[in-house]
PDB file of C-alpha atoms in Angstrom:
ATOM      1  CA  MET A1269      -0.017  17.840  36.205  1.00 57.00           C
ATOM      2  CA  SER A1270      -1.963  19.001  32.580  1.00 84.00           C
ATOM      3  CA  GLN A1271      -3.112  16.098  30.256  1.00 92.00           C
ATOM      4  CA  ALA A1272      -0.254  14.590  28.681  1.00 94.00           C
ATOM      5  CA  ARG A1273      -0.004  14.054  24.503  1.00 96.00           C
ATOM      6  CA  LEU A1274       0.244  10.354  23.676  1.00 98.00           C
ATOM      7  CA  ARG A1275       1.840   8.477  21.386  1.00 97.00           C
ATOM      8  CA  THR A1276       1.603   4.936  20.004  1.00 97.00           C
ATOM      9  CA  GLU A1277       3.455   2.921  17.416  1.00 96.00           C
ATOM     10  CA  ARG A1278       0.427   4.632  14.928  1.00 97.00           C
ATOM     11  CA  ILE A1279      -1.353   6.952  16.522  1.00 98.00           C
ATOM     12  CA  GLU A1280      -1.088  10.613  18.359  1.00 98.00           C
ATOM     13  CA  LEU A1281      -3.267  11.089  21.154  1.00 98.00           C
ATOM     14  CA  VAL A1282      -3.581  14.877  21.606  1.00 97.00           C
ATOM     15  CA  PRO A1283      -5.506  16.369  24.543  1.00 97.00           C
ATOM     16  CA  LEU A1284      -9.366  17.519  23.536  1.00 96.00           C
ATOM     17  CA  ALA A1285      -9.401  21.329  22.789  1.00 96.00           C
ATOM     18  CA  ASP A1286     -11.683  23.727  21.513  1.00 96.00           C
ATOM     19  CA  ASP A1287     -10.456  23.389  17.636  1.00 96.00           C
ATOM     20  CA  HIS A1288     -11.035  19.496  18.179  1.00 97.00           C
ATOM     21  CA  LEU A1289     -14.881  20.046  18.052  1.00 97.00           C
ATOM     22  CA  PRO A1290     -15.449  20.010  13.941  1.00 97.00           C
ATOM     23  CA  LEU A1291     -13.786  16.698  14.448  1.00 97.00           C
ATOM     24  CA  GLU A1292     -16.467  15.815  17.486  1.00 95.00           C
ATOM     25  CA  ILE A1293     -19.519  16.883  15.133  1.00 96.00           C
ATOM     26  CA  GLU A1294     -18.440  14.566  12.416  1.00 95.00           C
ATOM     27  CA  LEU A1295     -17.768  11.632  14.820  1.00 94.00           C
ATOM     28  CA  ASP A1296     -21.154  12.033  16.256  1.00 94.00           C
ATOM     29  CA  ALA A1297     -23.008  12.771  13.150  1.00 93.00           C
ATOM     30  CA  TYR A1298     -22.642   8.722  11.655  1.00 86.00           C
ATOM     31  CA  PRO A1299     -25.326   6.774  13.641  1.00 84.00           C
ATOM     32  CA  GLU A1300     -23.246   3.772  13.026  1.00 85.00           C
ATOM     33  CA  VAL A1301     -20.596   5.227  15.454  1.00 85.00           C
ATOM     34  CA  LEU A1302     -23.212   6.071  18.102  1.00 72.00           C
ATOM     35  CA  ARG A1303     -25.466   2.560  17.508  1.00 76.00           C
ATOM     36  CA  TYR A1304     -24.668   1.960  21.265  1.00 67.00           C
ATOM     37  CA  LEU A1305     -25.024   5.504  22.627  1.00 80.00           C
ATOM     38  CA  PHE A1306     -27.438   7.045  21.554  1.00 79.00           C
ATOM     39  CA  GLY A1307     -29.322   5.136  18.614  1.00 74.00           C
ATOM     40  CA  ARG A1308     -29.143   8.177  16.500  1.00 85.00           C
ATOM     41  CA  PRO A1309     -26.940  11.040  15.465  1.00 88.00           C
ATOM     42  CA  ARG A1310     -26.179  14.234  17.465  1.00 92.00           C
ATOM     43  CA  THR A1311     -27.355  17.612  16.036  1.00 94.00           C
ATOM     44  CA  PRO A1312     -24.209  20.258  16.237  1.00 95.00           C
ATOM     45  CA  ASP A1313     -25.522  22.043  19.177  1.00 96.00           C
ATOM     46  CA  GLU A1314     -25.826  18.619  21.155  1.00 94.00           C
ATOM     47  CA  VAL A1315     -21.930  17.854  20.374  1.00 95.00           C
ATOM     48  CA  GLU A1316     -20.840  21.113  21.537  1.00 96.00           C
ATOM     49  CA  ARG A1317     -22.685  20.881  25.189  1.00 95.00           C
ATOM     50  CA  ALA A1318     -20.881  17.310  25.001  1.00 93.00           C
ATOM     51  CA  HIS A1319     -17.969  19.133  24.436  1.00 95.00           C
ATOM     52  CA  GLU A1320     -17.755  21.503  27.226  1.00 95.00           C
ATOM     53  CA  ARG A1321     -18.822  18.888  29.655  1.00 91.00           C
ATOM     54  CA  ARG A1322     -15.934  16.344  28.317  1.00 90.00           C
ATOM     55  CA  LEU A1323     -13.446  19.320  28.895  1.00 91.00           C
ATOM     56  CA  ALA A1324     -14.881  20.452  32.121  1.00 88.00           C
ATOM     57  CA  ARG A1325     -14.301  16.681  33.359  1.00 83.00           C
ATOM     58  CA  ALA A1326     -11.033  16.938  32.564  1.00 83.00           C
ATOM     59  CA  ARG A1327     -10.180  19.412  34.659  1.00 86.00           C
ATOM     60  CA  ASP A1328     -11.515  17.459  37.642  1.00 84.00           C
ATOM     61  CA  VAL A1329      -8.773  14.967  37.929  1.00 87.00           C
ATOM     62  CA  ASP A1330      -5.069  15.817  36.332  1.00 90.00           C
ATOM     63  CA  GLY A1331      -4.059  13.554  33.475  1.00 94.00           C
ATOM     64  CA  LEU A1332      -7.420  12.644  33.054  1.00 95.00           C
ATOM     65  CA  GLY A1333      -9.263  13.719  30.123  1.00 95.00           C
ATOM     66  CA  VAL A1334     -10.309  13.095  26.292  1.00 96.00           C
ATOM     67  CA  TRP A1335      -7.809  12.654  23.314  1.00 98.00           C
ATOM     68  CA  MET A1336      -8.127  12.905  19.832  1.00 98.00           C
ATOM     69  CA  GLY A1337      -6.259   9.850  17.559  1.00 98.00           C
ATOM     70  CA  PHE A1338      -4.906  10.871  14.719  1.00 98.00           C
ATOM     71  CA  ILE A1339      -2.592   8.667  12.052  1.00 97.00           C
ATOM     72  CA  ASP A1340       0.019   9.974   9.337  1.00 91.00           C
ATOM     73  CA  GLY A1341      -0.032  13.269  10.912  1.00 83.00           C
ATOM     74  CA  ASP A1342      -3.056  14.753  10.530  1.00 90.00           C
ATOM     75  CA  ALA A1343      -6.047  11.620   9.671  1.00 96.00           C
ATOM     76  CA  PHE A1344      -8.505  11.876  12.545  1.00 97.00           C
ATOM     77  CA  VAL A1345      -9.168   8.430  13.821  1.00 98.00           C
ATOM     78  CA  GLY A1346     -11.554   9.073  16.886  1.00 97.00           C
ATOM     79  CA  MET A1347     -11.684   9.662  20.642  1.00 97.00           C
ATOM     80  CA  TRP A1348     -10.144   7.882  23.451  1.00 98.00           C
ATOM     81  CA  ILE A1349     -11.413   8.880  27.224  1.00 96.00           C
ATOM     82  CA  LEU A1350      -9.798   8.125  30.698  1.00 97.00           C
ATOM     83  CA  GLN A1351     -12.166  10.085  32.535  1.00 93.00           C
ATOM     84  CA  PRO A1352     -13.145  10.008  36.546  1.00 90.00           C
ATOM     85  CA  PRO A1353     -16.138   8.134  37.180  1.00 89.00           C
ATOM     86  CA  HIS A1354     -19.336  10.177  36.401  1.00 79.00           C
ATOM     87  CA  GLY A1355     -23.144   9.003  36.075  1.00 73.00           C
ATOM     88  CA  PRO A1356     -25.273   7.080  38.624  1.00 74.00           C
ATOM     89  CA  SER A1357     -23.445   3.925  38.091  1.00 76.00           C
ATOM     90  CA  GLN A1358     -20.243   4.998  38.763  1.00 80.00           C
ATOM     91  CA  PRO A1359     -19.467   6.171  42.014  1.00 82.00           C
ATOM     92  CA  LYS A1360     -16.631   8.721  42.130  1.00 85.00           C
ATOM     93  CA  VAL A1361     -14.021   7.040  43.804  1.00 89.00           C
ATOM     94  CA  PRO A1362     -10.174   8.473  44.038  1.00 91.00           C
ATOM     95  CA  GLY A1363      -7.065   6.245  42.044  1.00 95.00           C
ATOM     96  CA  GLU A1364     -10.029   5.207  39.399  1.00 96.00           C
ATOM     97  CA  ALA A1365     -11.073   5.934  35.907  1.00 96.00           C
ATOM     98  CA  ASP A1366     -13.565   5.032  32.970  1.00 96.00           C
ATOM     99  CA  LEU A1367     -12.075   4.310  30.133  1.00 97.00           C
ATOM    100  CA  GLY A1368     -13.986   4.799  26.504  1.00 95.00           C
ATOM    101  CA  TYR A1369     -13.374   5.582  22.752  1.00 96.00           C
ATOM    102  CA  ARG A1370     -15.016   5.814  19.819  1.00 94.00           C
ATOM    103  CA  LEU A1371     -13.560   5.306  16.562  1.00 96.00           C
ATOM    104  CA  LEU A1372     -14.722   6.803  12.597  1.00 95.00           C
ATOM    105  CA  ARG A1373     -16.146   3.589  11.041  1.00 93.00           C
ATOM    106  CA  ARG A1374     -13.409   3.873   8.373  1.00 94.00           C
ATOM    107  CA  HIS A1375     -10.968   3.217  11.201  1.00 96.00           C
ATOM    108  CA  TRP A1376     -12.554  -0.042  12.360  1.00 93.00           C
ATOM    109  CA  ARG A1377     -11.397  -3.070  12.811  1.00 94.00           C
ATOM    110  CA  GLN A1378      -7.848  -1.958  12.314  1.00 96.00           C
ATOM    111  CA  GLY A1379      -6.589  -2.417  16.137  1.00 97.00           C
ATOM    112  CA  PHE A1380      -6.647   1.319  16.564  1.00 98.00           C
ATOM    113  CA  ALA A1381      -9.028   1.116  19.506  1.00 97.00           C
ATOM    114  CA  ARG A1382      -7.060  -1.266  21.382  1.00 98.00           C
ATOM    115  CA  GLU A1383      -3.924   0.356  20.730  1.00 98.00           C
ATOM    116  CA  GLY A1384      -5.136   3.505  22.083  1.00 98.00           C
ATOM    117  CA  SER A1385      -6.791   1.941  24.897  1.00 98.00           C
ATOM    118  CA  LEU A1386      -3.655   0.402  25.737  1.00 98.00           C
ATOM    119  CA  GLU A1387      -1.700   3.634  25.982  1.00 98.00           C
ATOM    120  CA  LEU A1388      -4.134   5.261  27.996  1.00 98.00           C
ATOM    121  CA  ILE A1389      -4.422   2.371  30.476  1.00 98.00           C
ATOM    122  CA  ARG A1390      -0.357   2.218  30.425  1.00 98.00           C
ATOM    123  CA  HIS A1391      -0.704   6.028  31.281  1.00 97.00           C
ATOM    124  CA  GLY A1392      -3.524   6.097  34.050  1.00 97.00           C
ATOM    125  CA  PHE A1393      -1.648   3.166  35.684  1.00 98.00           C
ATOM    126  CA  GLU A1394       2.249   4.145  34.971  1.00 96.00           C
ATOM    127  CA  ASP A1395       1.951   8.094  34.988  1.00 96.00           C
ATOM    128  CA  LEU A1396      -1.013   8.592  37.011  1.00 96.00           C
ATOM    129  CA  GLY A1397      -1.115   5.659  39.727  1.00 97.00           C
ATOM    130  CA  LEU A1398      -4.621   5.259  38.942  1.00 97.00           C
ATOM    131  CA  THR A1399      -5.257   1.508  40.867  1.00 98.00           C
ATOM    132  CA  ARG A1400      -8.471   0.452  38.651  1.00 98.00           C
ATOM    133  CA  ILE A1401      -9.889   1.808  35.074  1.00 98.00           C
ATOM    134  CA  PHE A1402     -12.828   0.286  33.890  1.00 97.00           C
ATOM    135  CA  ALA A1403     -15.318   0.585  31.336  1.00 96.00           C
ATOM    136  CA  HIS A1404     -19.109   0.139  30.476  1.00 93.00           C
ATOM    137  CA  THR A1405     -20.861  -0.513  27.199  1.00 92.00           C
ATOM    138  CA  MET A1406     -24.421  -2.343  26.312  1.00 86.00           C
ATOM    139  CA  ALA A1407     -24.214  -6.320  26.932  1.00 90.00           C
ATOM    140  CA  VAL A1408     -24.895  -6.587  23.302  1.00 89.00           C
ATOM    141  CA  ASN A1409     -21.898  -4.288  22.325  1.00 90.00           C
ATOM    142  CA  GLU A1410     -19.867  -7.215  21.055  1.00 93.00           C
ATOM    143  CA  PRO A1411     -16.986  -5.099  19.550  1.00 93.00           C
ATOM    144  CA  SER A1412     -16.503  -2.906  21.914  1.00 94.00           C
ATOM    145  CA  ARG A1413     -16.440  -6.066  24.653  1.00 96.00           C
ATOM    146  CA  ALA A1414     -14.101  -7.822  22.563  1.00 96.00           C
ATOM    147  CA  THR A1415     -12.134  -4.528  22.453  1.00 97.00           C
ATOM    148  CA  MET A1416     -12.095  -4.340  26.232  1.00 97.00           C
ATOM    149  CA  ALA A1417     -11.103  -8.036  26.469  1.00 97.00           C
ATOM    150  CA  SER A1418      -7.895  -7.427  24.196  1.00 97.00           C
ATOM    151  CA  VAL A1419      -6.781  -4.823  26.384  1.00 97.00           C
ATOM    152  CA  GLY A1420      -6.800  -7.513  29.321  1.00 97.00           C
ATOM    153  CA  MET A1421      -9.778  -6.029  31.093  1.00 98.00           C
ATOM    154  CA  HIS A1422     -12.405  -8.580  32.224  1.00 97.00           C
ATOM    155  CA  PHE A1423     -16.055  -8.911  33.015  1.00 97.00           C
ATOM    156  CA  VAL A1424     -16.558  -7.246  36.599  1.00 96.00           C
ATOM    157  CA  ARG A1425     -20.535  -7.250  36.430  1.00 94.00           C
ATOM    158  CA  GLY A1426     -24.078  -6.962  34.521  1.00 90.00           C
ATOM    159  CA  PHE A1427     -26.431  -4.211  35.555  1.00 86.00           C
ATOM    160  CA  VAL A1428     -29.788  -2.260  34.453  1.00 81.00           C
ATOM    161  CA  GLU A1429     -30.291   1.448  34.208  1.00 75.00           C
ATOM    162  CA  ASP A1430     -32.790   3.534  33.070  1.00 72.00           C
ATOM    163  CA  TYR A1431     -32.802   5.527  29.945  1.00 67.00           C
ATOM    164  CA  ASP A1432     -35.402   8.189  29.173  1.00 69.00           C
ATOM    165  CA  GLU A1433     -34.725   7.030  24.906  1.00 67.00           C
ATOM    166  CA  PRO A1434     -33.833   3.164  25.283  1.00 64.00           C
ATOM    167  CA  LEU A1435     -31.622   1.753  22.522  1.00 66.00           C
ATOM    168  CA  PRO A1436     -32.815  -1.791  21.018  1.00 69.00           C
ATOM    169  CA  GLY A1437     -30.643  -4.032  23.307  1.00 67.00           C
ATOM    170  CA  THR A1438     -30.706  -1.904  26.547  1.00 74.00           C
ATOM    171  CA  GLU A1439     -33.352  -4.724  28.326  1.00 78.00           C
ATOM    172  CA  GLN A1440     -30.136  -6.747  27.685  1.00 79.00           C
ATOM    173  CA  GLY A1441     -28.389  -4.383  30.328  1.00 84.00           C
ATOM    174  CA  GLU A1442     -25.070  -2.801  30.661  1.00 89.00           C
ATOM    175  CA  VAL A1443     -21.600  -4.478  31.426  1.00 94.00           C
ATOM    176  CA  GLU A1444     -18.313  -3.480  33.305  1.00 95.00           C
ATOM    177  CA  TYR A1445     -15.078  -4.397  32.378  1.00 97.00           C
ATOM    178  CA  GLU A1446     -12.021  -3.636  34.865  1.00 98.00           C
ATOM    179  CA  ILE A1447      -8.189  -3.821  35.086  1.00 98.00           C
ATOM    180  CA  ARG A1448      -6.347  -3.446  38.150  1.00 98.00           C
ATOM    181  CA  ARG A1449      -3.118  -1.877  38.768  1.00 97.00           C
ATOM    182  CA  GLU A1450      -1.636  -4.990  39.799  1.00 96.00           C
ATOM    183  CA  GLU A1451      -2.593  -6.831  37.260  1.00 95.00           C
ATOM    184  CA  TRP A1452      -1.593  -4.623  34.986  1.00 94.00           C
ATOM    185  CA  ILE A1453       2.102  -4.636  36.902  1.00 91.00           C
ATOM    186  CA  ALA A1454       1.771  -8.604  36.821  1.00 91.00           C
ATOM    187  CA  GLY A1455       1.496  -8.455  33.089  1.00 81.00           C
TER     188      GLY A1455
END
């Protein structure tokens, strides 16, 4: 199974491809979009390297990956991620996936993060048979935490990671939210 095109009421979620690189560069050019991730805009070279890593991770587990979201036919909204666990705080466990989202500021507070995330959760549990979907963010990232809660995820743990370039609020740690397949089914 390759990565599927997905659709919500308002958003078309298209699997990440090389022709999306200019959109990723646009998304990562805004410091407010990256406030809780990098704290600064990323250079086109940094985005290109991240693009290659995202494409590689999408090949790790069939059906998982990165989706670019569009409304009204071709207006770019942002990026949604349902990827295999990776990194020091994410042990690789079969049947689990990491949820993420990043939207252009002009599309904030319109329900798009929630809408796209709900579709990826549905896809993960119903189409891919995942057992657990989780998400991480900085403890101080209240908007992202609110989105996680709004899609049915609940707080699991707080933790601290070491960063080469700590961001403001890093000292308050990270949080992990999750939803399990049985919770999703029970609705």
